[in-house]
Amino acid sequence: MESENKDERDWTWPDIGSLTEFDNAGYAEAMRKLAMDTGNECYATVGIAIMMEPSNAKRAASLYERAIAAGDERYATFNLARMMDSCYSLAQSFPYSESLAGSLFEDDYNPEAIIKSLYERAIAAGDERYATGGLADLVRRDDPELARSLYERAIAAGDERYATLYLAILISVEEPEYAESLCERATSAGNESATIALMLASLEQRYDD
């Protein structure tokens, strides 16, 4: 079925939350509309998977795999990575299909490497707002410079609510004034917990040092 309206690259996404405050219903509805506008059934599959996550995460993961196998490199990859990232037990136990397993980790089962690869694939397919933030969260301890550049890309793509806060936390010790300005932006965008989150993170980092 061919697209009747517009390409997904032109799609304007609603504010669907962060990886820690993910709006499953909002994203699923966005995927349903995207499927209708583009005629791509993969997106409808992703929407169904998102709604199934709370009750049957493994079934949702298998649906994401199906969408990836059918060619969805942007939304299914991001959402599978996001779900695995938030559910360590699932990341440890999910029996991936041979096709996905072979392309991701060959003979060694490494959940973090799989999640990282999925985020990278989503970014390569055009997800500058959400997958960038997810990958930044994953690498920020081992590679803070890469994490910073990824948060900055997410902010440039429109994530004023969460990426601003996470970047502020990342740089709070080295650049406290800039961190405060980023926190203010997050608060202005509706993240009401930004100020206290930055304060606690700054205290924790100073304590660790």
PDB file of N, CA, C and O in Angstrom, residues 97-136:
ATOM      1  N   SER A  97      15.034 -13.701  17.590  1.00  0.00           N
ATOM      2  CA  SER A  97      15.027 -14.524  16.388  1.00  0.00           C
ATOM      3  C   SER A  97      16.434 -14.617  15.806  1.00  0.00           C
ATOM      4  O   SER A  97      17.287 -13.782  16.061  1.00  0.00           O
ATOM      5  N   GLU A  98      16.660 -15.625  15.005  1.00  0.00           N
ATOM      6  CA  GLU A  98      17.994 -15.842  14.445  1.00  0.00           C
ATOM      7  C   GLU A  98      18.412 -14.677  13.547  1.00  0.00           C
ATOM      8  O   GLU A  98      19.569 -14.277  13.540  1.00  0.00           O
ATOM      9  N   SER A  99      17.477 -14.107  12.807  1.00  0.00           N
ATOM     10  CA  SER A  99      17.845 -13.027  11.884  1.00  0.00           C
ATOM     11  C   SER A  99      18.306 -11.797  12.642  1.00  0.00           C
ATOM     12  O   SER A  99      19.326 -11.198  12.310  1.00  0.00           O
ATOM     13  N   LEU A 100      17.582 -11.404  13.677  1.00  0.00           N
ATOM     14  CA  LEU A 100      17.963 -10.235  14.450  1.00  0.00           C
ATOM     15  C   LEU A 100      19.210 -10.521  15.270  1.00  0.00           C
ATOM     16  O   LEU A 100      20.115  -9.702  15.366  1.00  0.00           O
ATOM     17  N   ALA A 101      19.252 -11.707  15.841  1.00  0.00           N
ATOM     18  CA  ALA A 101      20.419 -12.069  16.653  1.00  0.00           C
ATOM     19  C   ALA A 101      21.686 -12.045  15.816  1.00  0.00           C
ATOM     20  O   ALA A 101      22.712 -11.505  16.223  1.00  0.00           O
ATOM     21  N   GLY A 102      21.606 -12.594  14.627  1.00  0.00           N
ATOM     22  CA  GLY A 102      22.789 -12.641  13.783  1.00  0.00           C
ATOM     23  C   GLY A 102      23.281 -11.262  13.395  1.00  0.00           C
ATOM     24  O   GLY A 102      24.485 -11.026  13.298  1.00  0.00           O
ATOM     25  N   SER A 103      22.357 -10.335  13.204  1.00  0.00           N
ATOM     26  CA  SER A 103      22.763  -9.002  12.776  1.00  0.00           C
ATOM     27  C   SER A 103      23.248  -8.143  13.932  1.00  0.00           C
ATOM     28  O   SER A 103      23.920  -7.152  13.726  1.00  0.00           O
ATOM     29  N   LEU A 104      22.917  -8.534  15.150  1.00  0.00           N
ATOM     30  CA  LEU A 104      23.244  -7.687  16.291  1.00  0.00           C
ATOM     31  C   LEU A 104      24.427  -8.154  17.114  1.00  0.00           C
ATOM     32  O   LEU A 104      25.265  -7.367  17.518  1.00  0.00           O
ATOM     33  N   PHE A 105      24.499  -9.435  17.410  1.00  0.00           N
ATOM     34  CA  PHE A 105      25.552  -9.824  18.337  1.00  0.00           C
ATOM     35  C   PHE A 105      26.199 -11.164  18.022  1.00  0.00           C
ATOM     36  O   PHE A 105      26.937 -11.706  18.832  1.00  0.00           O
ATOM     37  N   GLU A 106      25.937 -11.715  16.851  1.00  0.00           N
ATOM     38  CA  GLU A 106      26.567 -12.947  16.398  1.00  0.00           C
ATOM     39  C   GLU A 106      26.463 -14.030  17.472  1.00  0.00           C
ATOM     40  O   GLU A 106      25.373 -14.415  17.858  1.00  0.00           O
ATOM     41  N   ASP A 107      27.575 -14.511  18.006  1.00  0.00           N
ATOM     42  CA  ASP A 107      27.513 -15.638  18.935  1.00  0.00           C
ATOM     43  C   ASP A 107      27.448 -15.218  20.401  1.00  0.00           C
ATOM     44  O   ASP A 107      27.172 -16.040  21.269  1.00  0.00           O
ATOM     45  N   ASP A 108      27.725 -13.970  20.697  1.00  0.00           N
ATOM     46  CA  ASP A 108      27.774 -13.508  22.080  1.00  0.00           C
ATOM     47  C   ASP A 108      26.521 -12.704  22.411  1.00  0.00           C
ATOM     48  O   ASP A 108      26.205 -11.732  21.736  1.00  0.00           O
ATOM     49  N   TYR A 109      25.851 -13.124  23.499  1.00  0.00           N
ATOM     50  CA  TYR A 109      24.638 -12.416  23.909  1.00  0.00           C
ATOM     51  C   TYR A 109      25.032 -11.287  24.848  1.00  0.00           C
ATOM     52  O   TYR A 109      25.410 -11.514  25.993  1.00  0.00           O
ATOM     53  N   ASN A 110      24.958 -10.074  24.363  1.00  0.00           N
ATOM     54  CA  ASN A 110      25.351  -8.894  25.123  1.00  0.00           C
ATOM     55  C   ASN A 110      24.214  -7.874  25.056  1.00  0.00           C
ATOM     56  O   ASN A 110      24.113  -7.111  24.107  1.00  0.00           O
ATOM     57  N   PRO A 111      23.326  -7.874  26.069  1.00  0.00           N
ATOM     58  CA  PRO A 111      22.152  -6.998  26.015  1.00  0.00           C
ATOM     59  C   PRO A 111      22.493  -5.531  25.800  1.00  0.00           C
ATOM     60  O   PRO A 111      21.830  -4.844  25.023  1.00  0.00           O
ATOM     61  N   GLU A 112      23.517  -5.011  26.488  1.00  0.00           N
ATOM     62  CA  GLU A 112      23.852  -3.601  26.338  1.00  0.00           C
ATOM     63  C   GLU A 112      24.294  -3.288  24.917  1.00  0.00           C
ATOM     64  O   GLU A 112      23.949  -2.237  24.365  1.00  0.00           O
ATOM     65  N   ALA A 113      25.050  -4.204  24.321  1.00  0.00           N
ATOM     66  CA  ALA A 113      25.480  -3.997  22.934  1.00  0.00           C
ATOM     67  C   ALA A 113      24.289  -4.022  21.987  1.00  0.00           C
ATOM     68  O   ALA A 113      24.245  -3.267  21.000  1.00  0.00           O
ATOM     69  N   ILE A 114      23.300  -4.859  22.277  1.00  0.00           N
ATOM     70  CA  ILE A 114      22.102  -4.925  21.445  1.00  0.00           C
ATOM     71  C   ILE A 114      21.329  -3.613  21.532  1.00  0.00           C
ATOM     72  O   ILE A 114      20.927  -3.035  20.524  1.00  0.00           O
ATOM     73  N   ILE A 115      21.126  -3.138  22.764  1.00  0.00           N
ATOM     74  CA  ILE A 115      20.399  -1.888  22.968  1.00  0.00           C
ATOM     75  C   ILE A 115      21.113  -0.738  22.255  1.00  0.00           C
ATOM     76  O   ILE A 115      20.493   0.073  21.569  1.00  0.00           O
ATOM     77  N   LYS A 116      22.427  -0.675  22.427  1.00  0.00           N
ATOM     78  CA  LYS A 116      23.218   0.373  21.791  1.00  0.00           C
ATOM     79  C   LYS A 116      23.073   0.311  20.271  1.00  0.00           C
ATOM     80  O   LYS A 116      22.878   1.330  19.602  1.00  0.00           O
ATOM     81  N   SER A 117      23.151  -0.896  19.722  1.00  0.00           N
ATOM     82  CA  SER A 117      23.041  -1.063  18.275  1.00  0.00           C
ATOM     83  C   SER A 117      21.666  -0.632  17.772  1.00  0.00           C
ATOM     84  O   SER A 117      21.546   0.013  16.729  1.00  0.00           O
ATOM     85  N   LEU A 118      20.621  -0.965  18.517  1.00  0.00           N
ATOM     86  CA  LEU A 118      19.268  -0.588  18.110  1.00  0.00           C
ATOM     87  C   LEU A 118      19.084   0.925  18.128  1.00  0.00           C
ATOM     88  O   LEU A 118      18.492   1.504  17.212  1.00  0.00           O
ATOM     89  N   TYR A 119      19.584   1.576  19.182  1.00  0.00           N
ATOM     90  CA  TYR A 119      19.522   3.047  19.216  1.00  0.00           C
ATOM     91  C   TYR A 119      20.271   3.647  18.031  1.00  0.00           C
ATOM     92  O   TYR A 119      19.794   4.589  17.382  1.00  0.00           O
ATOM     93  N   GLU A 120      21.452   3.106  17.746  1.00  0.00           N
ATOM     94  CA  GLU A 120      22.259   3.626  16.637  1.00  0.00           C
ATOM     95  C   GLU A 120      21.538   3.451  15.300  1.00  0.00           C
ATOM     96  O   GLU A 120      21.594   4.333  14.436  1.00  0.00           O
ATOM     97  N   ARG A 121      20.864   2.328  15.140  1.00  0.00           N
ATOM     98  CA  ARG A 121      20.124   2.092  13.907  1.00  0.00           C
ATOM     99  C   ARG A 121      18.961   3.076  13.771  1.00  0.00           C
ATOM    100  O   ARG A 121      18.679   3.592  12.681  1.00  0.00           O
ATOM    101  N   ALA A 122      18.284   3.346  14.885  1.00  0.00           N
ATOM    102  CA  ALA A 122      17.179   4.301  14.854  1.00  0.00           C
ATOM    103  C   ALA A 122      17.674   5.699  14.499  1.00  0.00           C
ATOM    104  O   ALA A 122      17.046   6.422  13.720  1.00  0.00           O
ATOM    105  N   ILE A 123      18.816   6.080  15.063  1.00  0.00           N
ATOM    106  CA  ILE A 123      19.404   7.387  14.763  1.00  0.00           C
ATOM    107  C   ILE A 123      19.788   7.467  13.285  1.00  0.00           C
ATOM    108  O   ILE A 123      19.511   8.459  12.603  1.00  0.00           O
ATOM    109  N   ALA A 124      20.417   6.402  12.791  1.00  0.00           N
ATOM    110  CA  ALA A 124      20.816   6.378  11.381  1.00  0.00           C
ATOM    111  C   ALA A 124      19.604   6.487  10.456  1.00  0.00           C
ATOM    112  O   ALA A 124      19.708   7.017   9.339  1.00  0.00           O
ATOM    113  N   ALA A 125      18.451   6.018  10.935  1.00  0.00           N
ATOM    114  CA  ALA A 125      17.227   6.075  10.131  1.00  0.00           C
ATOM    115  C   ALA A 125      16.489   7.397  10.287  1.00  0.00           C
ATOM    116  O   ALA A 125      15.442   7.590   9.672  1.00  0.00           O
ATOM    117  N   GLY A 126      17.023   8.300  11.137  1.00  0.00           N
ATOM    118  CA  GLY A 126      16.443   9.627  11.222  1.00  0.00           C
ATOM    119  C   GLY A 126      15.873  10.057  12.549  1.00  0.00           C
ATOM    120  O   GLY A 126      15.353  11.172  12.668  1.00  0.00           O
ATOM    121  N   ASP A 127      15.941   9.204  13.583  1.00  0.00           N
ATOM    122  CA  ASP A 127      15.393   9.585  14.890  1.00  0.00           C
ATOM    123  C   ASP A 127      16.418  10.417  15.648  1.00  0.00           C
ATOM    124  O   ASP A 127      17.289   9.893  16.334  1.00  0.00           O
ATOM    125  N   GLU A 128      16.306  11.726  15.539  1.00  0.00           N
ATOM    126  CA  GLU A 128      17.236  12.639  16.203  1.00  0.00           C
ATOM    127  C   GLU A 128      16.743  13.069  17.584  1.00  0.00           C
ATOM    128  O   GLU A 128      17.519  13.613  18.359  1.00  0.00           O
ATOM    129  N   ARG A 129      15.485  12.827  17.891  1.00  0.00           N
ATOM    130  CA  ARG A 129      14.935  13.355  19.140  1.00  0.00           C
ATOM    131  C   ARG A 129      14.934  12.343  20.282  1.00  0.00           C
ATOM    132  O   ARG A 129      15.317  12.675  21.401  1.00  0.00           O
ATOM    133  N   TYR A 130      14.534  11.111  20.018  1.00  0.00           N
ATOM    134  CA  TYR A 130      14.362  10.147  21.099  1.00  0.00           C
ATOM    135  C   TYR A 130      15.503   9.137  21.196  1.00  0.00           C
ATOM    136  O   TYR A 130      16.013   8.878  22.282  1.00  0.00           O
ATOM    137  N   ALA A 131      15.901   8.568  20.076  1.00  0.00           N
ATOM    138  CA  ALA A 131      16.979   7.583  20.117  1.00  0.00           C
ATOM    139  C   ALA A 131      18.305   8.217  20.541  1.00  0.00           C
ATOM    140  O   ALA A 131      19.118   7.576  21.208  1.00  0.00           O
ATOM    141  N   THR A 132      18.507   9.470  20.175  1.00  0.00           N
ATOM    142  CA  THR A 132      19.724  10.155  20.616  1.00  0.00           C
ATOM    143  C   THR A 132      19.768  10.248  22.139  1.00  0.00           C
ATOM    144  O   THR A 132      20.799  10.012  22.763  1.00  0.00           O
ATOM    145  N   GLY A 133      18.630  10.617  22.736  1.00  0.00           N
ATOM    146  CA  GLY A 133      18.572  10.692  24.196  1.00  0.00           C
ATOM    147  C   GLY A 133      18.762   9.347  24.845  1.00  0.00           C
ATOM    148  O   GLY A 133      19.439   9.220  25.871  1.00  0.00           O
ATOM    149  N   GLY A 134      18.177   8.308  24.256  1.00  0.00           N
ATOM    150  CA  GLY A 134      18.330   6.964  24.802  1.00  0.00           C
ATOM    151  C   GLY A 134      19.773   6.499  24.770  1.00  0.00           C
ATOM    152  O   GLY A 134      20.283   5.931  25.743  1.00  0.00           O
ATOM    153  N   LEU A 135      20.434   6.731  23.642  1.00  0.00           N
ATOM    154  CA  LEU A 135      21.838   6.333  23.528  1.00  0.00           C
ATOM    155  C   LEU A 135      22.704   7.149  24.471  1.00  0.00           C
ATOM    156  O   LEU A 135      23.647   6.621  25.086  1.00  0.00           O
ATOM    157  N   ALA A 136      22.398   8.431  24.620  1.00  0.00           N
ATOM    158  CA  ALA A 136      23.156   9.275  25.547  1.00  0.00           C
ATOM    159  C   ALA A 136      23.057   8.751  26.972  1.00  0.00           C
ATOM    160  O   ALA A 136      24.050   8.686  27.698  1.00  0.00           O
TER     161      ALA A 136
END
